[in-house]
mmCIF file with all atom_site columns, C-alpha atoms and ligand atoms in Angstrom:
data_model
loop_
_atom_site.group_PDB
_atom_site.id
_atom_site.type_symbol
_atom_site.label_atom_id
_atom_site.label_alt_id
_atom_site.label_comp_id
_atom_site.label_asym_id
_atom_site.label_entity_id
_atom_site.label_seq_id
_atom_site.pdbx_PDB_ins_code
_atom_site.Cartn_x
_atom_site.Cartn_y
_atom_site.Cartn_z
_atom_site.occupancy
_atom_site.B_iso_or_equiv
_atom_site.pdbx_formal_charge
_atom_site.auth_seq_id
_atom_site.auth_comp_id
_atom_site.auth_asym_id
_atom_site.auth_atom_id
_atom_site.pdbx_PDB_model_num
ATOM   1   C  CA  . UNK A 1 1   ? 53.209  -27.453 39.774  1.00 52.00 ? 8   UNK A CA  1
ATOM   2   C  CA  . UNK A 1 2   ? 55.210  -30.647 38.182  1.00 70.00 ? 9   UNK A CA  1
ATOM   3   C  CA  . UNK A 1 3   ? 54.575  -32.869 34.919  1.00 83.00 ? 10  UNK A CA  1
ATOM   4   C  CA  . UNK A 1 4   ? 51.808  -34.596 36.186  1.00 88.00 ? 11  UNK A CA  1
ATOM   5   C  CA  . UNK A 1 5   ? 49.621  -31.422 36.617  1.00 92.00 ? 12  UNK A CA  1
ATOM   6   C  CA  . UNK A 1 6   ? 50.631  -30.464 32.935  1.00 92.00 ? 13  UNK A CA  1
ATOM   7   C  CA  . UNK A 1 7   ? 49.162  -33.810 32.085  1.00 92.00 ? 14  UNK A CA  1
ATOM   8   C  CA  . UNK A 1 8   ? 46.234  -33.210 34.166  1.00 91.00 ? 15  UNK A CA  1
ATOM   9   C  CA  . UNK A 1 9   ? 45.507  -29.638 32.953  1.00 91.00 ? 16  UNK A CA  1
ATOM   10  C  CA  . UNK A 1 10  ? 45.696  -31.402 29.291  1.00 91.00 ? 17  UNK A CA  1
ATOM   11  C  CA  . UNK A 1 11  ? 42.813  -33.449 30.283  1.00 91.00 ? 18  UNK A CA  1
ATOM   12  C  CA  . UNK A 1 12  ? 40.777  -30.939 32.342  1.00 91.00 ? 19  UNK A CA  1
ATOM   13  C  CA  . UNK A 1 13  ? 38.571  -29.520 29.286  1.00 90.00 ? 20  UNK A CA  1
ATOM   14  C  CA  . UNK A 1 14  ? 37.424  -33.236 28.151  1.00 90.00 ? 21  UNK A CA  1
ATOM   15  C  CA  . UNK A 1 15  ? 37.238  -33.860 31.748  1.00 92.00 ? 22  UNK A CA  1
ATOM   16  C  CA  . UNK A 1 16  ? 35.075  -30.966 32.467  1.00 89.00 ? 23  UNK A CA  1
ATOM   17  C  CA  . UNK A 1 17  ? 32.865  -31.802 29.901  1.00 87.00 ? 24  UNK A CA  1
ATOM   18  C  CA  . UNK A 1 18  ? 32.566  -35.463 30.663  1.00 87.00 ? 25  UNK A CA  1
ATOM   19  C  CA  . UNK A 1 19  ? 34.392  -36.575 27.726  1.00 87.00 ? 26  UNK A CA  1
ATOM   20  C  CA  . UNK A 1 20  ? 37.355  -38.422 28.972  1.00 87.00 ? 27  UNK A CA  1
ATOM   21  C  CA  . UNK A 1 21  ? 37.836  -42.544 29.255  1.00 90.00 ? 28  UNK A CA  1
ATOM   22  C  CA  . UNK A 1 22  ? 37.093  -43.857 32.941  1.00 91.00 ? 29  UNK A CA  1
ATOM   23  C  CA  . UNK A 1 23  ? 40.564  -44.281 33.172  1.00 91.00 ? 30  UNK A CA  1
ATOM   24  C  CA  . UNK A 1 24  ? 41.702  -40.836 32.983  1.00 91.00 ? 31  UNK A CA  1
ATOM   25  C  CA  . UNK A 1 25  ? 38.646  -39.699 34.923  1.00 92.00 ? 32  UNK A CA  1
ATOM   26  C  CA  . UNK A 1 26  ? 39.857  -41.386 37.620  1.00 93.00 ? 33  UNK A CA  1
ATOM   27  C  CA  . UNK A 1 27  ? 43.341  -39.932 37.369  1.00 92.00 ? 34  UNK A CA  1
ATOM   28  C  CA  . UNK A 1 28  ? 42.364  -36.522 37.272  1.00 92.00 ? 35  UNK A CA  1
ATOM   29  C  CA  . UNK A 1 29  ? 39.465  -37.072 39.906  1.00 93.00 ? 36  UNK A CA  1
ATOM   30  C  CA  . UNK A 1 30  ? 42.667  -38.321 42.467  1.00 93.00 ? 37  UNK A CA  1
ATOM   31  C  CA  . UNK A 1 31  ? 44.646  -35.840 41.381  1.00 93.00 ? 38  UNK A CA  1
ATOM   32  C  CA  . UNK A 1 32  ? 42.371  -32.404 41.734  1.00 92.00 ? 39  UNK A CA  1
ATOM   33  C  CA  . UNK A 1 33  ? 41.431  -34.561 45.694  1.00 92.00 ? 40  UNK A CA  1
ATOM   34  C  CA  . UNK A 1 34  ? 45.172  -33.398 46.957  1.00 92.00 ? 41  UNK A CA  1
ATOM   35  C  CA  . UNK A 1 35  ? 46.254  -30.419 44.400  1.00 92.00 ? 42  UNK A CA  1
ATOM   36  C  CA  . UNK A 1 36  ? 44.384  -27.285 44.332  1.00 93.00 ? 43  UNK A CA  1
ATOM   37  C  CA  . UNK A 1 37  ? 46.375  -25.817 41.611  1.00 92.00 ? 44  UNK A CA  1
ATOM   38  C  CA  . UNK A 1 38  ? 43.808  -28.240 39.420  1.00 93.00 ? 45  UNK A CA  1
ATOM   39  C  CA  . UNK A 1 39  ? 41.172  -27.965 41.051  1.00 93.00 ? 46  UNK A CA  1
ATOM   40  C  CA  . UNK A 1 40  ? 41.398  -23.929 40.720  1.00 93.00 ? 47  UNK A CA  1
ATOM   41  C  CA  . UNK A 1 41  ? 41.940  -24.508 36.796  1.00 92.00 ? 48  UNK A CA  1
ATOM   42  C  CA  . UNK A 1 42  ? 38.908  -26.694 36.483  1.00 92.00 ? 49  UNK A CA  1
ATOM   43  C  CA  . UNK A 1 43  ? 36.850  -24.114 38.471  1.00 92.00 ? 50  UNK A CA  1
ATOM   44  C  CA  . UNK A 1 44  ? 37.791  -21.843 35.818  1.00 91.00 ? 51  UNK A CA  1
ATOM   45  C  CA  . UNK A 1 45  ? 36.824  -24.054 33.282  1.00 88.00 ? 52  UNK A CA  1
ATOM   46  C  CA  . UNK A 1 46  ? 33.736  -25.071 34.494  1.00 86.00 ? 53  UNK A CA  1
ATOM   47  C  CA  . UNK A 1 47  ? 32.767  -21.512 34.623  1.00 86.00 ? 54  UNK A CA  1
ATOM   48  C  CA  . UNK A 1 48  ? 33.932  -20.692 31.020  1.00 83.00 ? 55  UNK A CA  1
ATOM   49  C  CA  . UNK A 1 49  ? 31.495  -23.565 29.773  1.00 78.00 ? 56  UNK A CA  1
ATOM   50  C  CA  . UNK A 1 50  ? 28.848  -22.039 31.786  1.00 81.00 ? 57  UNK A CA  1
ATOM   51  C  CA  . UNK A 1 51  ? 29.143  -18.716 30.277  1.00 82.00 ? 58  UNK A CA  1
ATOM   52  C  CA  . UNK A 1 52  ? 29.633  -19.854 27.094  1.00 81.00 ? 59  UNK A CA  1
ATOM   53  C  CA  . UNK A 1 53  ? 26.232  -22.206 27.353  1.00 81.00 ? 60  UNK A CA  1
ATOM   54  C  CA  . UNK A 1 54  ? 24.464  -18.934 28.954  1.00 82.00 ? 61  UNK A CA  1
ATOM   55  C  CA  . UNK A 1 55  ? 25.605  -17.051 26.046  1.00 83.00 ? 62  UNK A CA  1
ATOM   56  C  CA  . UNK A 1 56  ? 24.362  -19.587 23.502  1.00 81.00 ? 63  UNK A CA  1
ATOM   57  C  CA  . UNK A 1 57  ? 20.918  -19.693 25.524  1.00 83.00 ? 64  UNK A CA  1
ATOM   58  C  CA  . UNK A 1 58  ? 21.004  -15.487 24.672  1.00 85.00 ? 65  UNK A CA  1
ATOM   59  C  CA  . UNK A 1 59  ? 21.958  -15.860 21.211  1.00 85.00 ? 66  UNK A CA  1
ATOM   60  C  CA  . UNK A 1 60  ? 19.579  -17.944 20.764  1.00 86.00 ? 67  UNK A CA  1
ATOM   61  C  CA  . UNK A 1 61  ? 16.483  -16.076 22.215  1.00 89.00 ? 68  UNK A CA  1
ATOM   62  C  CA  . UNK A 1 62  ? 17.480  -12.939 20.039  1.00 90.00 ? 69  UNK A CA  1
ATOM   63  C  CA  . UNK A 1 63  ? 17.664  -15.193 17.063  1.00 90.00 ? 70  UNK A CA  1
ATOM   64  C  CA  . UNK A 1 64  ? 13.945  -15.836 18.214  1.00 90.00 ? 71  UNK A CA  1
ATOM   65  C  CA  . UNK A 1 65  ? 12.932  -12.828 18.960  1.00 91.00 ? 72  UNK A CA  1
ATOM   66  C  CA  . UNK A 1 66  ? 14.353  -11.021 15.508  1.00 91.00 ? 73  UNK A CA  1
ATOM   67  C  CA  . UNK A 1 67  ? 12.139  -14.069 14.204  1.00 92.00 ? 74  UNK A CA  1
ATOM   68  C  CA  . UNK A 1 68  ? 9.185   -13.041 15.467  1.00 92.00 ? 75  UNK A CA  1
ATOM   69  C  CA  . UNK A 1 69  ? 9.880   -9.558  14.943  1.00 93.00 ? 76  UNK A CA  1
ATOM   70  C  CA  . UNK A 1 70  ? 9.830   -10.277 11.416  1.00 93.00 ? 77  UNK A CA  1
ATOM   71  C  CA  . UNK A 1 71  ? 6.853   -12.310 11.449  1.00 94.00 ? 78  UNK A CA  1
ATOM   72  C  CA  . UNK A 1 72  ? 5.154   -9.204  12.905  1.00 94.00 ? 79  UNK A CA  1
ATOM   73  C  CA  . UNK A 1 73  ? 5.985   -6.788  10.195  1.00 95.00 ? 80  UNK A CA  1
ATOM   74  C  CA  . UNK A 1 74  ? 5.106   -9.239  7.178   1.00 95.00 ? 81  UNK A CA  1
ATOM   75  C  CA  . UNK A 1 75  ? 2.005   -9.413  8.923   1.00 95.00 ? 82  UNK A CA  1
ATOM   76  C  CA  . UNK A 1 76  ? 0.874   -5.461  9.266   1.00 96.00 ? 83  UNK A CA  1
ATOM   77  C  CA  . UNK A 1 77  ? 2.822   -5.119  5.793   1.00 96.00 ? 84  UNK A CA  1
ATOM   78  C  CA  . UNK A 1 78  ? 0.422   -7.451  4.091   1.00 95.00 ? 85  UNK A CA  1
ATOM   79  C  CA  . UNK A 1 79  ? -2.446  -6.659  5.978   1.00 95.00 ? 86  UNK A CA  1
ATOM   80  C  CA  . UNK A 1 80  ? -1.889  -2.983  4.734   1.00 96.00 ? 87  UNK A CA  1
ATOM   81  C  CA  . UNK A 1 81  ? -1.509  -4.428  1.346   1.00 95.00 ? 88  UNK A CA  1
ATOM   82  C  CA  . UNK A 1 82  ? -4.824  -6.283  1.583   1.00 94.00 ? 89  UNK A CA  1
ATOM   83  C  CA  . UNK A 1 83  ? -6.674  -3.040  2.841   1.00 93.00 ? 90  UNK A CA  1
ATOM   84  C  CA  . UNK A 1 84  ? -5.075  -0.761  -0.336  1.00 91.00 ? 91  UNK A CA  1
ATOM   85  C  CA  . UNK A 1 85  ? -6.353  -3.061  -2.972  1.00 88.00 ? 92  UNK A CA  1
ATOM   86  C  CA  . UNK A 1 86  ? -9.658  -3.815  -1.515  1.00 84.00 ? 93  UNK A CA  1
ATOM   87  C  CA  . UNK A 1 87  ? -10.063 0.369   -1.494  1.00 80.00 ? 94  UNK A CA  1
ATOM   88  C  CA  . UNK A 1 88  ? -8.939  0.770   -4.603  1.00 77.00 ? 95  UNK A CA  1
ATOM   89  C  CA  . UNK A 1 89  ? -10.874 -1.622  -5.852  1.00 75.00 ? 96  UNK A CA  1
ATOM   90  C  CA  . UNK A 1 90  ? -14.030 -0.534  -4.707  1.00 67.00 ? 97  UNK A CA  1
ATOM   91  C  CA  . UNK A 1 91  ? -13.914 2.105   -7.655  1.00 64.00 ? 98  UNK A CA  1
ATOM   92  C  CA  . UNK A 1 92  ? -14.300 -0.382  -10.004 1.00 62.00 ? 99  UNK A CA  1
ATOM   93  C  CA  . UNK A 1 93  ? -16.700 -3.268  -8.992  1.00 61.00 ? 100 UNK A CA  1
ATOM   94  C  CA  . UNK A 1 94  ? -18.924 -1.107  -6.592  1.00 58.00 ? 101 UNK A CA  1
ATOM   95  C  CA  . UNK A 1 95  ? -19.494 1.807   -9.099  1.00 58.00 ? 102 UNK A CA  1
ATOM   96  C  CA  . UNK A 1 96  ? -22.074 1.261   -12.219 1.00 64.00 ? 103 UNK A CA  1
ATOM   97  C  CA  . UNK A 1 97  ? -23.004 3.423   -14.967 1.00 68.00 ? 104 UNK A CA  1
ATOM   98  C  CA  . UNK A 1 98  ? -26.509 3.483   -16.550 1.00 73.00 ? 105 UNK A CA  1
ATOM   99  C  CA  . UNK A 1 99  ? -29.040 5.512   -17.847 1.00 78.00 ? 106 UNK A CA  1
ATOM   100 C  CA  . UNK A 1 100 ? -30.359 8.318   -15.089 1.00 78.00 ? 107 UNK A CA  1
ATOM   101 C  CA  . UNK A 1 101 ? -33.887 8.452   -15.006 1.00 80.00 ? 108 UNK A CA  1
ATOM   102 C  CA  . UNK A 1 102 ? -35.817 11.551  -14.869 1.00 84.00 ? 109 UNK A CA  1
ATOM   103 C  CA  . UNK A 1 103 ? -38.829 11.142  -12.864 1.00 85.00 ? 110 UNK A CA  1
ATOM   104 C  CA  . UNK A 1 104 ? -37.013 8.868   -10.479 1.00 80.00 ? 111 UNK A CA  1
ATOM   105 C  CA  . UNK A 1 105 ? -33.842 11.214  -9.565  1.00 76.00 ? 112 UNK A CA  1
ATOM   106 C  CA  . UNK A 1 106 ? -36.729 14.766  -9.878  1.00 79.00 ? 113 UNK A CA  1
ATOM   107 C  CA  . UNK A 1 107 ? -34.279 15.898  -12.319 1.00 81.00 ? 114 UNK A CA  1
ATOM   108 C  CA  . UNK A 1 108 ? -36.928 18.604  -13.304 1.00 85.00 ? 115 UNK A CA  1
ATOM   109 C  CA  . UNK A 1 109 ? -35.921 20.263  -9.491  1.00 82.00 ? 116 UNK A CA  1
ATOM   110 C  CA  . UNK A 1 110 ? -31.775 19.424  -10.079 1.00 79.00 ? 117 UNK A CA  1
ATOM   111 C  CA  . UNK A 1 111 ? -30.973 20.063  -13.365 1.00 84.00 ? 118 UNK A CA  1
ATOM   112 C  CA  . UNK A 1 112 ? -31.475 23.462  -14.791 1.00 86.00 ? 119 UNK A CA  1
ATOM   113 C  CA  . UNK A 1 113 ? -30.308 25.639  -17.652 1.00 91.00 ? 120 UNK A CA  1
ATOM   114 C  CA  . UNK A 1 114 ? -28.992 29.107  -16.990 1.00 92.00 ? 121 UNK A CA  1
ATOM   115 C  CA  . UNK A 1 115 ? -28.278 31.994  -20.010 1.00 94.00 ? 122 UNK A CA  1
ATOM   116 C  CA  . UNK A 1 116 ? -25.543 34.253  -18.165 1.00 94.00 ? 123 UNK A CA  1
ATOM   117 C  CA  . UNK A 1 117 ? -25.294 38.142  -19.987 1.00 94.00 ? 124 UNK A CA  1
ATOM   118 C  CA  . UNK A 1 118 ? -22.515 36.964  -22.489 1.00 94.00 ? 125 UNK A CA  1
ATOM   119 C  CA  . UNK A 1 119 ? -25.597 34.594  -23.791 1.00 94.00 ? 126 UNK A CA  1
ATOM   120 C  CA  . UNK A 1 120 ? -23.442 31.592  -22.847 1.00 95.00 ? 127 UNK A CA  1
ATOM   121 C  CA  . UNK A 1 121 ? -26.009 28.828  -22.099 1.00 93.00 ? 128 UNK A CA  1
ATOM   122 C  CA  . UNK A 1 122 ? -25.013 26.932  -19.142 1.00 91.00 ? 129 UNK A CA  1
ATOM   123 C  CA  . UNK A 1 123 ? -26.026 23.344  -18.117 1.00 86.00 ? 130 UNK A CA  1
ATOM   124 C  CA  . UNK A 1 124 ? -26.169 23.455  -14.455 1.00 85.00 ? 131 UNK A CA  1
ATOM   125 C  CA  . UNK A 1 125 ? -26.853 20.054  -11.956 1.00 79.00 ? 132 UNK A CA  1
ATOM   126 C  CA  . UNK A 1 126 ? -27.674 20.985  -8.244  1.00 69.00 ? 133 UNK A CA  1
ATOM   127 C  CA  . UNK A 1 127 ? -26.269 19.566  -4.788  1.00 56.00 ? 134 UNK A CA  1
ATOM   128 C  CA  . UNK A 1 128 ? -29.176 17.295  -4.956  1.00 51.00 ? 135 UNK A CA  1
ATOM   129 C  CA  . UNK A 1 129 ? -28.605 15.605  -8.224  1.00 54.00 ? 136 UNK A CA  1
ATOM   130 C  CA  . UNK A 1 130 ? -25.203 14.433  -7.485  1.00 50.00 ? 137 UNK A CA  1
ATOM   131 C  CA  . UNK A 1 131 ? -25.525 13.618  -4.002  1.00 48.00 ? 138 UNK A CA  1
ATOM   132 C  CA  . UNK A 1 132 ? -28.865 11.818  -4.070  1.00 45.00 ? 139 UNK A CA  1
ATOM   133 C  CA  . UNK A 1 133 ? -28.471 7.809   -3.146  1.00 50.00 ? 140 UNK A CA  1
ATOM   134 C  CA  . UNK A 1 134 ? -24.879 8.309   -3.692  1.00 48.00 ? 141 UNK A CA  1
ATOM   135 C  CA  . UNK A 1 135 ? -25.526 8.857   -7.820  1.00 53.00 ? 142 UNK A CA  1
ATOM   136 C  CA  . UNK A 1 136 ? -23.051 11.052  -9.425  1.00 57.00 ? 143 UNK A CA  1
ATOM   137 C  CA  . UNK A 1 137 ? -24.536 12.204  -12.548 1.00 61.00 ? 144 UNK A CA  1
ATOM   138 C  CA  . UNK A 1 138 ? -22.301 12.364  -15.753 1.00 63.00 ? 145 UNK A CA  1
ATOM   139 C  CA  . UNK A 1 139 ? -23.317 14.223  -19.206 1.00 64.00 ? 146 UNK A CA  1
ATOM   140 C  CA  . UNK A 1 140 ? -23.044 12.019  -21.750 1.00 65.00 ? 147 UNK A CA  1
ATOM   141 C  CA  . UNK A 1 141 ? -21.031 12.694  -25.101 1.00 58.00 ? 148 UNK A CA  1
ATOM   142 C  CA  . UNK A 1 142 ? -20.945 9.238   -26.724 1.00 51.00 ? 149 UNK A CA  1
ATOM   143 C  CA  . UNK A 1 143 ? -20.042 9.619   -30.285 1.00 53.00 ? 150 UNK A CA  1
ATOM   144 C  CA  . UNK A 1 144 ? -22.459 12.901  -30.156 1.00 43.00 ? 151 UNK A CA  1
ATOM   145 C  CA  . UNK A 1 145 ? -25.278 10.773  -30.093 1.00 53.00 ? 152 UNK A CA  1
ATOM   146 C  CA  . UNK A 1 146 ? -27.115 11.710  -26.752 1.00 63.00 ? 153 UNK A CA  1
ATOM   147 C  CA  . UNK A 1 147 ? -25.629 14.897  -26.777 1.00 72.00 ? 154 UNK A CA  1
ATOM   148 C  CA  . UNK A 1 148 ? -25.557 17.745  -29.131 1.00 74.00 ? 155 UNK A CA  1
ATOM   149 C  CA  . UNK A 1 149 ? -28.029 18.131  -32.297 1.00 73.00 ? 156 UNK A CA  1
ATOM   150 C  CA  . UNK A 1 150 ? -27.800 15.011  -33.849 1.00 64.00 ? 157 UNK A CA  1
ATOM   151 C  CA  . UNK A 1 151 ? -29.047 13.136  -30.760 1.00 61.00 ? 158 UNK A CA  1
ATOM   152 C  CA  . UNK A 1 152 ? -32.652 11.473  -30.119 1.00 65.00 ? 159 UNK A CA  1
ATOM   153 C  CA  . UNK A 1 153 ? -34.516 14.596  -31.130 1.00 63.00 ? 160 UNK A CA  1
ATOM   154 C  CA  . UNK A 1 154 ? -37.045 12.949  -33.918 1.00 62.00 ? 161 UNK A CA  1
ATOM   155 C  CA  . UNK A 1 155 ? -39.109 15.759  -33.617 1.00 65.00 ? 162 UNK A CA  1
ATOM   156 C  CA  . UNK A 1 156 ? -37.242 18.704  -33.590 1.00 61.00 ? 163 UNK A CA  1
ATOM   157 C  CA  . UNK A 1 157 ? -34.426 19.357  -35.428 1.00 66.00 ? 164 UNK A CA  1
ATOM   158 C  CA  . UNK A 1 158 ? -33.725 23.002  -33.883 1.00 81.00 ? 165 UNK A CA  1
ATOM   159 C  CA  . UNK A 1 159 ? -32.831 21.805  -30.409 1.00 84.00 ? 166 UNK A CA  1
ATOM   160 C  CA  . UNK A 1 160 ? -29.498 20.698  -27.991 1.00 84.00 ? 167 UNK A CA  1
ATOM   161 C  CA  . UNK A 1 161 ? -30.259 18.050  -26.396 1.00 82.00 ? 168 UNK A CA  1
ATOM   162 C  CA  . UNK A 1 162 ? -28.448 16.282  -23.567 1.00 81.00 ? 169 UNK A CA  1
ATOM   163 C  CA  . UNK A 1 163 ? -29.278 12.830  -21.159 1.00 80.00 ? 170 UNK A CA  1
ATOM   164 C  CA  . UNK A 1 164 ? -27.096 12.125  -18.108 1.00 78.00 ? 171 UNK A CA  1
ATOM   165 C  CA  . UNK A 1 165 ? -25.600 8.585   -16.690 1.00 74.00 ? 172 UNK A CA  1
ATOM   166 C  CA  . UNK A 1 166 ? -25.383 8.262   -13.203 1.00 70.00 ? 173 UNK A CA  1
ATOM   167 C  CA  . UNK A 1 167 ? -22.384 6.379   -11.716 1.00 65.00 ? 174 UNK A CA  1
ATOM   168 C  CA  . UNK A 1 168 ? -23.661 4.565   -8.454  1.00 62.00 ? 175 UNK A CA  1
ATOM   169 C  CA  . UNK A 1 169 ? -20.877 5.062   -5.821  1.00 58.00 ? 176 UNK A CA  1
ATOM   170 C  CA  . UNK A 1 170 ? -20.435 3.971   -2.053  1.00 55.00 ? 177 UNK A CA  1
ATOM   171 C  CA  . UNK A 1 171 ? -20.339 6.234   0.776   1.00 53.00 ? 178 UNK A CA  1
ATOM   172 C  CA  . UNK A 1 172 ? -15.975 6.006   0.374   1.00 51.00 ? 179 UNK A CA  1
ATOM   173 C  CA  . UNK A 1 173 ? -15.685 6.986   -2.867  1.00 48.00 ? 180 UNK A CA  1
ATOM   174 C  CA  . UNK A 1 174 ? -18.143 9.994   -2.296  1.00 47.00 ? 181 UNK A CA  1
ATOM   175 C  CA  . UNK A 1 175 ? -15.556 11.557  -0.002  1.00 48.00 ? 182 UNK A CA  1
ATOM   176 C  CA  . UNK A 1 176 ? -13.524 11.376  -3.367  1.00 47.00 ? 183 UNK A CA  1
ATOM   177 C  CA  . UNK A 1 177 ? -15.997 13.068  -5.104  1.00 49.00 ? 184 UNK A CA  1
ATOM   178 C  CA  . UNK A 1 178 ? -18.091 15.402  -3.406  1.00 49.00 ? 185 UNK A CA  1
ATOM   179 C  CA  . UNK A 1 179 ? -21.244 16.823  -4.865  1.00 51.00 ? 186 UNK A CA  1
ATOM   180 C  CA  . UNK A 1 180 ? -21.248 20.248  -5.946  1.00 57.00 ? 187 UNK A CA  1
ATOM   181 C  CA  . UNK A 1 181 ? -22.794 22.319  -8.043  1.00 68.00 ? 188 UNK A CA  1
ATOM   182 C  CA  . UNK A 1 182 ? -21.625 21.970  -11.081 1.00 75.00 ? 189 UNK A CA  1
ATOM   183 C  CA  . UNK A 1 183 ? -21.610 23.940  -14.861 1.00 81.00 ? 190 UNK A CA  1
ATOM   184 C  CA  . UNK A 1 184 ? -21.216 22.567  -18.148 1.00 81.00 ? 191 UNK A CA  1
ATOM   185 C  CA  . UNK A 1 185 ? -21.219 25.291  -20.975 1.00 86.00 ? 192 UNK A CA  1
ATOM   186 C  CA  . UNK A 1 186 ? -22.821 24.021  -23.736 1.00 87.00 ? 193 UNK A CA  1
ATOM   187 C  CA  . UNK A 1 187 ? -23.395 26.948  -26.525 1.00 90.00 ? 194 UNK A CA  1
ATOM   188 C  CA  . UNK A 1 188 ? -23.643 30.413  -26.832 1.00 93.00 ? 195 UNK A CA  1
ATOM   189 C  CA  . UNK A 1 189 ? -27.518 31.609  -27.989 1.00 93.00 ? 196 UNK A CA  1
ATOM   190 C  CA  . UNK A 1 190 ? -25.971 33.882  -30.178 1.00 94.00 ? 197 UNK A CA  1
ATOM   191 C  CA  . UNK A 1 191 ? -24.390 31.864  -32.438 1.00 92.00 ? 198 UNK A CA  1
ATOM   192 C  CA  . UNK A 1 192 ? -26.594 29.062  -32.535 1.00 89.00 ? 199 UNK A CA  1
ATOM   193 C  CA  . UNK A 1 193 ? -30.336 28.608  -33.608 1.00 87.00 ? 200 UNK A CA  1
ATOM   194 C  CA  . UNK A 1 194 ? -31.319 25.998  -31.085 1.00 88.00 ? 201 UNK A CA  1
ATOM   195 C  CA  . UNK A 1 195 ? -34.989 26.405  -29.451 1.00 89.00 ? 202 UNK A CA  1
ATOM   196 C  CA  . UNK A 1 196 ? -34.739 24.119  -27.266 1.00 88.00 ? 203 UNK A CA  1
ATOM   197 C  CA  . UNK A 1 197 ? -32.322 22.512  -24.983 1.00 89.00 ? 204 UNK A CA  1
ATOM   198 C  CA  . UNK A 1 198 ? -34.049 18.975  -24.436 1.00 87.00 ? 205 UNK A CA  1
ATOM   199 C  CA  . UNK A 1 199 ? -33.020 16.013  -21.590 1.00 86.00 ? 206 UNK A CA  1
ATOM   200 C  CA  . UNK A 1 200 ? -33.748 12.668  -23.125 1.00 84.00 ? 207 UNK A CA  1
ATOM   201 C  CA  . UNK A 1 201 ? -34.467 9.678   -20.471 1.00 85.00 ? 208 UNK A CA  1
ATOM   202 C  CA  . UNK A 1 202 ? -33.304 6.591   -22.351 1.00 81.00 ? 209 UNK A CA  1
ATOM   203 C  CA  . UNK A 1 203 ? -35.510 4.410   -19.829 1.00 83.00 ? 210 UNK A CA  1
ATOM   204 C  CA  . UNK A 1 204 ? -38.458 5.630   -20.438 1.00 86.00 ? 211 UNK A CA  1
ATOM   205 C  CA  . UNK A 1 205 ? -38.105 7.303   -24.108 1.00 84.00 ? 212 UNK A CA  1
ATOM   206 C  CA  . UNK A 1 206 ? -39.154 10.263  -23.663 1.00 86.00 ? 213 UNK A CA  1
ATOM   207 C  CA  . UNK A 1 207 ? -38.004 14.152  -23.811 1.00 86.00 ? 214 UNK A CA  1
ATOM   208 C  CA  . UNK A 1 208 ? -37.875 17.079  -21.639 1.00 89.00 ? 215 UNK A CA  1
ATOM   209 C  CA  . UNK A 1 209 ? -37.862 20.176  -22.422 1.00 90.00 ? 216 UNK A CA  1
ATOM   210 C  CA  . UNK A 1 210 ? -35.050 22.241  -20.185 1.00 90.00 ? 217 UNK A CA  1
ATOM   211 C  CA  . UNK A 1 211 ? -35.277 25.337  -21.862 1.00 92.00 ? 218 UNK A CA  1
ATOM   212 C  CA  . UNK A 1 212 ? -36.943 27.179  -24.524 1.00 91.00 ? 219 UNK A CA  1
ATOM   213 C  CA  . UNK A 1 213 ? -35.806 30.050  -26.826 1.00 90.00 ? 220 UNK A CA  1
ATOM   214 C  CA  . UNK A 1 214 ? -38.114 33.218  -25.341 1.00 85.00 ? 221 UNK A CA  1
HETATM 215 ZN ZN1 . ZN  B 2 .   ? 48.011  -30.470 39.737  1.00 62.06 ? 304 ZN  B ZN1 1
#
């Protein structure tokens, strides 16, 4: 070891990476021919710059890779997005509600009107009403018009009269809302005069009668 390889091993790291004048090139390039002291150094540099460019080839990839991982999850997180809004929305722009019409849905078999011993007069719709072409039958109240005494009756002033609206649903949203049997009290015989309980069909205009006073 002297000066000159203190010089040398100065310029060894441009040299290595090919960024020294032709001048000193050549210097070094006669130097590291006779002295292996140099020549040991700039295998140990040429190494380091290999590691170091394998190491920025690495970083690189996982840079990629976290990348793409990322692009992944936006994807499902969206796509899951997508799917929640499209079900919830079929509740609104699948279902309709209109009149139910009483021939059509055989509401004289799925609608019936049971007295229990208390005299409480029960309003009761069958499996077959509310499951029927995915209609879901709904008593109406509207302002008391098309149900209760005030309704459509023109005829009959003594009777209770009730219509239904059926809300048309898709196969999905009748595992929300199963049908069932299902009771609506609607007075007690005792305390009320009504003769009749009556089912109004607004599309056809006409009455029913669903029960009688015996
Ligand atoms: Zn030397």
């Amino acid at each position: 070891m002297n000066n000159k390889c203190d010089i040398i091993k100065d310029l060894l790291p441009l040299y290595a990476e090919n960024m020294c004048s032709d001048d000193s090139r050549q210097a070094v390039a006669e130097h590291i021919a006779e002295c292996e002291s140099c020549r040991n150094e700039l295998k140990k540099i040429n190494t380091d710059v290999a590691i170091q460019a394998d190491s920025d080839v690495s970083m690189f990839k996982r840079i990629k890779k976290r990348a793409r991982i990322e692009k992944v999850v936006i994807s499902i997180v969206s796509i899951v997005f997508v799917l929640s809004a499209l079900w919830f929305a079929q509740f609104f722009l699948i279902n309709t509600d209109c009149a139910m019409d009483y021939e059509k849905y055989n509401l004289a078999e799925n609608v019936k009107v049971e007295v229990d011993e208390d005299g409480l007069l029960w309003l009761c719709t069958d499996n077959e009403a509310s499951t029927y072409d995915y209609y879901y039958p709904m008593p109406v109240d509207a302002n008391g018009i098309k149900m209760g005494e005030d309704g459509f009756d023109k005829n009959n002033k003594g009777s209770f009269n009730v219509t239904f609206h059926h809300r048309k649903v898709n196969e999905l949203a009748m595992i929300q809302m199963p049908g069932q049997k299902k009771r609506t009290p609607l007075f007690n015989i005792n305390e009320k005069e009504y003769k009749f309980v009556k089912y109004y069909d607004e599309n056809t205009d006409t009455e029913y009668v669903l029960w009688e006073r015996g």
